[in-house]
Amino acid sequence: MSATSVTLGEEIMLLSLDDESGEAKDRMSAGWGVASGTLLELVLAGRVTVENGLLQVADPSPTGTPLLDGRLEMITEWAGALPRADGGATGPKAKDWLLKDQGKAVEATVRSLLGRGLVREHKHRVLGLFPVRRYPEADGAVERELRERLTAVVLEGERPDDRTTGLVALLDAAELHRIAFPDLSRKELAERVKPRMAELAEGHRVGDSLREAIRSMRAAMAAVTAATAATTIAAAI
């Protein structure tokens, strides 16, 4: 399997799953990253646009990738059912889609990884009562290539392609620096990884439309993260 056949959402999911135990690390942040990665993949495929925080379907035709086509169908149906303000001048917000889709996108992405043979499913019960599923690594070739690519771009200064720029931008926005580079110290992450990923996230070397999509996606992720944190705090009071 070529690395390019794996979507951005699947790449973030692979990075977040522990190879041995199959448990997801940084579960909430990784979930936003997975949902955002799938949406950005649809932008790269020319099926949707994300500009000024608004999400629009540009081309509802299938991409040929089941994971993406499933999300595209859902976005098309969801966006079409929403009432439009200002006589249709504004469209649905990307952050609202992420809030709606985050959990389902993770489930769909895990199923896709299972179908590709990249992870395997392990079922067990906690205390003999509560069913738990974990997804340890089955084929590590794709993740190894992914980590090598991130190392080359972030640590060695290699110029990224558009997809890798998008991936780095989403990892940075979700603060998933640790899952991208688990072997580096906190100091190395702070001094080497975060500044470089933030620089790449600006997308200076990509086209205007992709740069705008990346910025809008990062803003949407910041908004949903803040909203989730506020809800969690309110529930705890």
Short mmCIF file of C-alpha atoms in Angstrom, two decimals:
data_model
loop_
_atom_site.label_atom_id
_atom_site.label_comp_id
_atom_site.label_asym_id
_atom_site.label_seq_id
_atom_site.Cartn_x
_atom_site.Cartn_y
_atom_site.Cartn_z
CA MET A 1 0.00 0.00 0.00
CA SER A 2 1.37 3.43 -0.87
CA ALA A 3 1.43 6.12 1.79
CA THR A 4 -0.48 8.47 -0.50
CA SER A 5 -3.50 6.18 -0.44
CA VAL A 6 -3.93 6.85 3.28
CA THR A 7 -5.97 9.93 4.12
CA LEU A 8 -4.90 12.73 6.44
CA GLY A 9 -7.47 11.63 9.01
CA GLU A 10 -6.14 8.08 8.92
CA GLU A 11 -2.59 9.35 9.34
CA ILE A 12 -3.52 11.28 12.47
CA MET A 13 -5.40 8.24 13.77
CA LEU A 14 -2.37 6.01 13.21
CA LEU A 15 -0.14 8.45 15.07
CA SER A 16 -2.54 8.54 18.01
CA LEU A 17 -2.91 4.76 18.46
CA ASP A 18 -0.35 3.02 20.63
CA ASP A 19 1.30 0.36 18.46
CA GLU A 20 1.23 -2.31 21.15
CA SER A 21 -1.85 -1.65 23.29
CA GLY A 22 -3.97 -0.01 20.58
CA GLU A 23 -5.15 2.65 23.02
CA ALA A 24 -5.65 6.15 21.66
CA LYS A 25 -3.35 8.83 23.07
CA ASP A 26 -4.58 12.41 23.53
CA ARG A 27 -8.00 11.06 22.65
CA MET A 28 -9.97 14.31 22.46
CA SER A 29 -7.38 16.35 20.58
CA ALA A 30 -6.68 13.44 18.24
CA GLY A 31 -10.40 13.18 17.53
CA TRP A 32 -10.56 16.80 16.40
CA GLY A 33 -7.45 16.19 14.32
CA VAL A 34 -8.98 13.15 12.63
CA ALA A 35 -12.22 14.95 11.77
CA SER A 36 -10.32 18.00 10.54
CA GLY A 37 -7.91 15.87 8.53
CA THR A 38 -10.75 14.16 6.72
CA LEU A 39 -12.34 17.50 5.92
CA LEU A 40 -9.06 18.97 4.68
CA GLU A 41 -8.59 15.90 2.48
CA LEU A 42 -11.90 16.73 0.81
CA VAL A 43 -10.60 20.26 0.25
CA LEU A 44 -7.49 18.86 -1.43
CA ALA A 45 -9.72 16.65 -3.57
CA GLY A 46 -11.68 19.70 -4.74
CA ARG A 47 -14.94 18.45 -3.23
CA VAL A 48 -15.45 21.09 -0.55
CA THR A 49 -14.13 24.56 0.24
CA VAL A 50 -13.44 26.08 3.64
CA GLU A 51 -13.09 29.85 3.51
CA ASN A 52 -13.58 32.41 6.29
CA GLY A 53 -14.73 29.57 8.49
CA LEU A 54 -17.54 28.59 6.13
CA LEU A 55 -17.93 25.12 4.64
CA GLN A 56 -19.31 24.70 1.12
CA VAL A 57 -19.71 21.65 -1.12
CA ALA A 58 -18.03 22.46 -4.45
CA ASP A 59 -18.41 19.06 -6.12
CA PRO A 60 -20.55 16.26 -4.63
CA SER A 61 -19.19 13.58 -6.98
CA PRO A 62 -17.43 10.61 -5.35
CA THR A 63 -13.67 10.62 -4.87
CA GLY A 64 -13.36 6.84 -5.09
CA THR A 65 -12.17 6.61 -1.47
CA PRO A 66 -14.98 5.14 0.68
CA LEU A 67 -13.98 6.99 3.85
CA LEU A 68 -14.02 10.37 2.10
CA ASP A 69 -17.14 9.62 0.09
CA GLY A 70 -19.06 8.73 3.24
CA ARG A 71 -18.15 12.06 4.85
CA LEU A 72 -18.88 13.95 1.62
CA GLU A 73 -22.38 12.49 1.41
CA MET A 74 -23.03 13.43 5.03
CA ILE A 75 -21.71 16.97 4.56
CA THR A 76 -23.84 17.46 1.44
CA GLU A 77 -26.98 16.27 3.22
CA TRP A 78 -26.21 18.25 6.39
CA ALA A 79 -25.39 21.49 4.58
CA GLY A 80 -28.45 21.20 2.34
CA ALA A 81 -30.78 20.80 5.30
CA LEU A 82 -29.54 23.86 7.20
CA PRO A 83 -31.51 27.11 7.07
CA ARG A 84 -29.61 29.93 5.38
CA ALA A 85 -29.39 33.38 6.89
CA ASP A 86 -29.33 36.61 4.85
CA GLY A 87 -31.15 35.05 1.94
CA GLY A 88 -28.54 32.33 1.54
CA ALA A 89 -25.54 34.66 1.68
CA THR A 90 -23.86 32.68 4.41
CA GLY A 91 -23.21 28.97 4.59
CA PRO A 92 -22.65 26.37 7.29
CA LYS A 93 -19.66 26.80 9.57
CA ALA A 94 -16.78 24.35 9.49
CA LYS A 95 -16.63 24.31 13.30
CA ASP A 96 -20.29 23.23 13.49
CA TRP A 97 -19.54 20.31 11.18
CA LEU A 98 -16.53 19.29 13.30
CA LEU A 99 -18.63 19.40 16.46
CA LYS A 100 -21.24 17.21 14.78
CA ASP A 101 -18.88 14.77 13.11
CA GLN A 102 -15.93 14.32 15.47
CA GLY A 103 -17.02 11.05 17.09
CA LYS A 104 -18.44 9.53 13.92
CA ALA A 105 -15.36 10.50 11.92
CA VAL A 106 -13.12 8.68 14.38
CA GLU A 107 -15.27 5.54 14.20
CA ALA A 108 -15.32 5.63 10.40
CA THR A 109 -11.56 6.17 10.27
CA VAL A 110 -10.84 3.24 12.56
CA ARG A 111 -13.08 1.03 10.44
CA SER A 112 -11.18 2.16 7.36
CA LEU A 113 -7.84 1.32 8.98
CA LEU A 114 -9.21 -2.10 9.91
CA GLY A 115 -10.36 -2.67 6.35
CA ARG A 116 -6.93 -1.71 5.04
CA GLY A 117 -5.25 -4.16 7.43
CA LEU A 118 -3.23 -1.44 9.16
CA VAL A 119 -4.66 -2.15 12.62
CA ARG A 120 -6.40 -5.09 14.20
CA GLU A 121 -9.27 -5.10 16.67
CA HIS A 122 -8.79 -6.42 20.19
CA LYS A 123 -11.86 -6.83 22.39
CA HIS A 124 -11.87 -7.37 26.13
CA ARG A 125 -13.97 -6.53 29.18
CA VAL A 126 -12.96 -4.29 32.05
CA LEU A 127 -13.82 -5.90 35.40
CA GLY A 128 -15.48 -8.61 33.35
CA LEU A 129 -18.38 -6.26 32.59
CA PHE A 130 -17.58 -3.32 30.35
CA PRO A 131 -16.66 -4.07 26.73
CA VAL A 132 -13.56 -2.24 25.48
CA ARG A 133 -12.06 -2.19 22.00
CA ARG A 134 -8.43 -1.44 21.24
CA TYR A 135 -6.70 -1.19 17.87
CA PRO A 136 -3.03 -2.24 17.98
CA GLU A 137 -0.84 -2.05 14.92
CA ALA A 138 -1.09 -4.80 12.33
CA ASP A 139 1.07 -3.37 9.52
CA GLY A 140 3.56 -0.71 10.57
CA ALA A 141 4.95 0.16 7.13
CA VAL A 142 2.61 3.12 6.52
CA GLU A 143 3.17 4.63 9.95
CA ARG A 144 6.94 4.24 9.63
CA GLU A 145 6.88 6.10 6.31
CA LEU A 146 4.67 8.76 7.86
CA ARG A 147 7.00 9.32 10.80
CA GLU A 148 10.02 9.41 8.49
CA ARG A 149 8.27 12.06 6.39
CA LEU A 150 7.44 14.17 9.44
CA THR A 151 11.03 13.87 10.66
CA ALA A 152 12.40 14.95 7.29
CA VAL A 153 10.10 17.97 7.07
CA VAL A 154 10.00 19.15 10.68
CA LEU A 155 13.44 18.22 12.02
CA GLU A 156 15.59 18.12 8.89
CA GLY A 157 14.15 21.08 6.98
CA GLU A 158 12.92 19.23 3.89
CA ARG A 159 10.32 21.08 1.85
CA PRO A 160 6.85 19.52 2.36
CA ASP A 161 4.24 18.80 -0.28
CA ASP A 162 0.73 20.21 0.14
CA ARG A 163 -0.67 17.20 1.99
CA THR A 164 2.20 17.13 4.47
CA THR A 165 1.83 20.88 5.02
CA GLY A 166 -1.83 20.29 5.85
CA LEU A 167 -1.01 17.41 8.15
CA VAL A 168 1.60 19.41 10.05
CA ALA A 169 -0.78 22.36 10.36
CA LEU A 170 -3.53 20.20 11.87
CA LEU A 171 -1.16 18.40 14.24
CA ASP A 172 0.11 21.78 15.41
CA ALA A 173 -3.40 23.20 15.84
CA ALA A 174 -4.48 20.19 17.91
CA GLU A 175 -1.23 20.38 19.92
CA LEU A 176 -0.37 16.81 18.95
CA HIS A 177 3.37 17.45 18.88
CA ARG A 178 4.00 14.63 21.36
CA ILE A 179 2.25 11.93 19.34
CA ALA A 180 4.09 13.07 16.21
CA PHE A 181 7.48 12.91 17.95
CA PRO A 182 7.07 10.67 21.00
CA ASP A 183 10.80 10.08 21.50
CA LEU A 184 11.77 13.74 21.87
CA SER A 185 12.11 15.47 25.20
CA ARG A 186 9.81 18.25 26.32
CA LYS A 187 12.62 20.74 25.70
CA GLU A 188 13.17 19.45 22.16
CA LEU A 189 9.46 19.67 21.43
CA ALA A 190 9.36 23.25 22.69
CA GLU A 191 12.54 24.44 20.97
CA ARG A 192 12.60 22.45 17.73
CA VAL A 193 9.23 20.95 16.90
CA LYS A 194 6.65 23.57 17.87
CA PRO A 195 8.32 26.57 16.18
CA ARG A 196 8.95 24.63 12.98
CA MET A 197 5.42 23.21 12.84
CA ALA A 198 3.96 26.66 13.49
CA GLU A 199 6.08 28.04 10.66
CA LEU A 200 4.94 25.32 8.25
CA ALA A 201 1.33 25.83 9.32
CA GLU A 202 1.40 29.28 7.75
CA GLY A 203 1.51 27.53 4.37
CA HIS A 204 3.75 30.06 2.64
CA ARG A 205 4.64 27.59 -0.10
CA VAL A 206 1.15 26.37 -0.95
CA GLY A 207 -1.52 27.92 -3.12
CA ASP A 208 -3.82 30.67 -1.85
CA SER A 209 -6.92 28.45 -1.67
CA LEU A 210 -5.17 25.75 0.34
CA ARG A 211 -3.55 28.32 2.62
CA GLU A 212 -6.95 29.86 3.33
CA ALA A 213 -8.45 26.40 3.97
CA ILE A 214 -5.66 25.55 6.41
CA ARG A 215 -6.10 28.81 8.29
CA SER A 216 -9.86 28.34 8.45
CA MET A 217 -9.48 24.75 9.63
CA ARG A 218 -7.05 25.79 12.35
CA ALA A 219 -9.44 28.50 13.48
CA ALA A 220 -12.32 26.02 13.50
CA MET A 221 -10.30 23.56 15.59
CA ALA A 222 -9.45 26.32 18.07
CA ALA A 223 -13.13 27.22 18.30
CA VAL A 224 -14.38 23.68 18.89
CA THR A 225 -11.61 22.99 21.41
CA ALA A 226 -12.55 26.11 23.36
CA ALA A 227 -16.24 25.22 23.20
CA THR A 228 -15.57 21.69 24.43
CA ALA A 229 -13.37 22.93 27.27
CA ALA A 230 -16.03 25.45 28.35
CA THR A 231 -18.72 22.74 28.34
CA THR A 232 -16.52 20.41 30.39
CA ILE A 233 -15.80 23.10 32.97
CA ALA A 234 -19.45 24.08 33.21
CA ALA A 235 -20.48 20.46 33.77
CA ALA A 236 -17.95 20.12 36.58
CA ILE A 237 -19.22 23.19 38.49
#
